[in-house]
Amino acid sequence: MPTLRLNTQRIALATITAVLTLSAAACATKPPPAPVEPAPLIKKG
């Protein structure tokens, strides 16, 4: 059972990393007009 917990944590970390990477890429391709705007997006997510 410990391996299942480790796998779940790895999947969660991988998902978070993928989301952060995608959001970073989106910000790079589409720079927000103000640096304050990404904050509500993080709260919604």
mmCIF file of N, CA and C in Angstrom:
data_model
loop_
_atom_site.group_PDB
_atom_site.id
_atom_site.type_symbol
_atom_site.label_atom_id
_atom_site.label_comp_id
_atom_site.label_asym_id
_atom_site.label_seq_id
_atom_site.Cartn_x
_atom_site.Cartn_y
_atom_site.Cartn_z
ATOM 1 N N MET A 1 0.815 -1.222 0.000
ATOM 2 C CA MET A 1 0.000 0.000 0.000
ATOM 3 C C MET A 1 0.853 1.279 0.000
ATOM 4 N N PRO A 2 2.011 1.298 0.623
ATOM 5 C CA PRO A 2 2.834 2.533 0.573
ATOM 6 C C PRO A 2 3.182 2.927 -0.853
ATOM 7 N N THR A 3 3.365 1.929 -1.746
ATOM 8 C CA THR A 3 3.712 2.265 -3.130
ATOM 9 C C THR A 3 2.563 3.018 -3.786
ATOM 10 N N LEU A 4 1.322 2.665 -3.448
ATOM 11 C CA LEU A 4 0.174 3.373 -4.019
ATOM 12 C C LEU A 4 0.188 4.832 -3.569
ATOM 13 N N ARG A 5 0.529 5.074 -2.310
ATOM 14 C CA ARG A 5 0.578 6.450 -1.819
ATOM 15 C C ARG A 5 1.668 7.224 -2.551
ATOM 16 N N LEU A 6 2.828 6.593 -2.736
ATOM 17 C CA LEU A 6 3.918 7.257 -3.447
ATOM 18 C C LEU A 6 3.498 7.562 -4.876
ATOM 19 N N ASN A 7 2.839 6.602 -5.533
ATOM 20 C CA ASN A 7 2.402 6.820 -6.912
ATOM 21 C C ASN A 7 1.402 7.967 -6.976
ATOM 22 N N THR A 8 0.503 8.034 -6.004
ATOM 23 C CA THR A 8 -0.483 9.120 -5.991
ATOM 24 C C THR A 8 0.212 10.463 -5.844
ATOM 25 N N GLN A 9 1.201 10.526 -4.963
ATOM 26 C CA GLN A 9 1.933 11.778 -4.775
ATOM 27 C C GLN A 9 2.681 12.140 -6.048
ATOM 28 N N ARG A 10 3.271 11.136 -6.703
ATOM 29 C CA ARG A 10 4.008 11.417 -7.942
ATOM 30 C C ARG A 10 3.063 11.931 -9.013
ATOM 31 N N ILE A 11 1.883 11.326 -9.111
ATOM 32 C CA ILE A 11 0.902 11.768 -10.113
ATOM 33 C C ILE A 11 0.456 13.194 -9.803
ATOM 34 N N ALA A 12 0.223 13.478 -8.536
ATOM 35 C CA ALA A 12 -0.203 14.825 -8.147
ATOM 36 C C ALA A 12 0.895 15.834 -8.471
ATOM 37 N N LEU A 13 2.138 15.515 -8.133
ATOM 38 C CA LEU A 13 3.247 16.424 -8.427
ATOM 39 C C LEU A 13 3.397 16.609 -9.929
ATOM 40 N N ALA A 14 3.274 15.530 -10.687
ATOM 41 C CA ALA A 14 3.396 15.617 -12.147
ATOM 42 C C ALA A 14 2.283 16.491 -12.720
ATOM 43 N N THR A 15 1.073 16.335 -12.181
ATOM 44 C CA THR A 15 -0.053 17.145 -12.665
ATOM 45 C C THR A 15 0.181 18.618 -12.359
ATOM 46 N N ILE A 16 0.608 18.903 -11.125
ATOM 47 C CA ILE A 16 0.873 20.298 -10.741
ATOM 48 C C ILE A 16 1.979 20.875 -11.617
ATOM 49 N N THR A 17 3.030 20.077 -11.839
ATOM 50 C CA THR A 17 4.138 20.553 -12.675
ATOM 51 C C THR A 17 3.661 20.841 -14.087
ATOM 52 N N ALA A 18 2.826 19.954 -14.625
ATOM 53 C CA ALA A 18 2.313 20.149 -15.989
ATOM 54 C C ALA A 18 1.456 21.412 -16.059
ATOM 55 N N VAL A 19 0.599 21.614 -15.063
ATOM 56 C CA VAL A 19 -0.261 22.804 -15.057
ATOM 57 C C VAL A 19 0.589 24.070 -14.979
ATOM 58 N N LEU A 20 1.591 24.063 -14.094
ATOM 59 C CA LEU A 20 2.451 25.241 -13.967
ATOM 60 C C LEU A 20 3.210 25.488 -15.265
ATOM 61 N N THR A 21 3.680 24.414 -15.905
ATOM 62 C CA THR A 21 4.419 24.561 -17.163
ATOM 63 C C THR A 21 3.517 25.146 -18.240
ATOM 64 N N LEU A 22 2.287 24.622 -18.325
ATOM 65 C CA LEU A 22 1.349 25.128 -19.340
ATOM 66 C C LEU A 22 1.004 26.589 -19.064
ATOM 67 N N SER A 23 0.762 26.935 -17.820
ATOM 68 C CA SER A 23 0.422 28.320 -17.484
ATOM 69 C C SER A 23 1.609 29.240 -17.770
ATOM 70 N N ALA A 24 2.822 28.761 -17.486
ATOM 71 C CA ALA A 24 4.016 29.561 -17.773
ATOM 72 C C ALA A 24 4.161 29.760 -19.276
ATOM 73 N N ALA A 25 3.911 28.715 -20.051
ATOM 74 C CA ALA A 25 3.995 28.825 -21.510
ATOM 75 C C ALA A 25 2.927 29.789 -22.025
ATOM 76 N N ALA A 26 1.726 29.718 -21.455
ATOM 77 C CA ALA A 26 0.654 30.619 -21.881
ATOM 78 C C ALA A 26 1.021 32.066 -21.565
ATOM 79 N N CYS A 27 1.605 32.296 -20.413
ATOM 80 C CA CYS A 27 2.010 33.656 -20.045
ATOM 81 C C CYS A 27 3.139 34.134 -20.961
ATOM 82 N N ALA A 28 4.006 33.231 -21.376
ATOM 83 C CA ALA A 28 5.125 33.604 -22.237
ATOM 84 C C ALA A 28 4.620 33.983 -23.631
ATOM 85 N N THR A 29 3.650 33.221 -24.143
ATOM 86 C CA THR A 29 3.134 33.505 -25.482
ATOM 87 C C THR A 29 2.160 34.680 -25.444
ATOM 88 N N LYS A 30 1.417 34.803 -24.337
ATOM 89 C CA LYS A 30 0.424 35.889 -24.201
ATOM 90 C C LYS A 30 0.722 36.653 -22.918
ATOM 91 N N PRO A 31 1.607 37.616 -22.964
ATOM 92 C CA PRO A 31 1.952 38.359 -21.740
ATOM 93 C C PRO A 31 0.759 39.156 -21.227
ATOM 94 N N PRO A 32 0.434 39.041 -19.951
ATOM 95 C CA PRO A 32 -0.703 39.782 -19.389
ATOM 96 C C PRO A 32 -0.394 41.274 -19.341
ATOM 97 N N PRO A 33 -1.386 42.127 -19.540
ATOM 98 C CA PRO A 33 -1.171 43.577 -19.515
ATOM 99 C C PRO A 33 -0.709 44.068 -18.146
ATOM 100 N N ALA A 34 -1.118 43.376 -17.088
ATOM 101 C CA ALA A 34 -0.688 43.768 -15.741
ATOM 102 C C ALA A 34 -0.247 42.519 -14.972
ATOM 103 N N PRO A 35 0.824 42.613 -14.169
ATOM 104 C CA PRO A 35 1.320 41.446 -13.424
ATOM 105 C C PRO A 35 0.373 41.004 -12.318
ATOM 106 N N VAL A 36 -0.686 41.770 -12.057
ATOM 107 C CA VAL A 36 -1.622 41.411 -10.987
ATOM 108 C C VAL A 36 -2.665 40.423 -11.492
ATOM 109 N N GLU A 37 -2.872 40.361 -12.812
ATOM 110 C CA GLU A 37 -3.945 39.525 -13.358
ATOM 111 C C GLU A 37 -3.763 38.022 -13.110
ATOM 112 N N PRO A 38 -2.556 37.465 -13.193
ATOM 113 C CA PRO A 38 -2.413 36.010 -12.978
ATOM 114 C C PRO A 38 -2.863 35.552 -11.590
ATOM 115 N N ALA A 39 -2.906 36.438 -10.603
ATOM 116 C CA ALA A 39 -3.282 36.038 -9.244
ATOM 117 C C ALA A 39 -4.691 35.440 -9.185
ATOM 118 N N PRO A 40 -5.716 36.079 -9.761
ATOM 119 C CA PRO A 40 -7.073 35.484 -9.725
ATOM 120 C C PRO A 40 -7.118 34.134 -10.431
ATOM 121 N N LEU A 41 -6.310 33.962 -11.474
ATOM 122 C CA LEU A 41 -6.289 32.682 -12.184
ATOM 123 C C LEU A 41 -5.799 31.588 -11.245
ATOM 124 N N ILE A 42 -4.771 31.900 -10.449
ATOM 125 C CA ILE A 42 -4.233 30.903 -9.516
ATOM 126 C C ILE A 42 -5.289 30.585 -8.445
ATOM 127 N N LYS A 43 -6.005 31.601 -7.977
ATOM 128 C CA LYS A 43 -7.033 31.372 -6.955
ATOM 129 C C LYS A 43 -8.159 30.505 -7.515
ATOM 130 N N LYS A 44 -8.548 30.756 -8.778
ATOM 131 C CA LYS A 44 -9.624 29.965 -9.379
ATOM 132 C C LYS A 44 -9.182 28.517 -9.535
ATOM 133 N N GLY A 45 -7.932 28.314 -9.966
ATOM 134 C CA GLY A 45 -7.443 26.960 -10.203
ATOM 135 C C GLY A 45 -7.396 26.192 -8.918
#
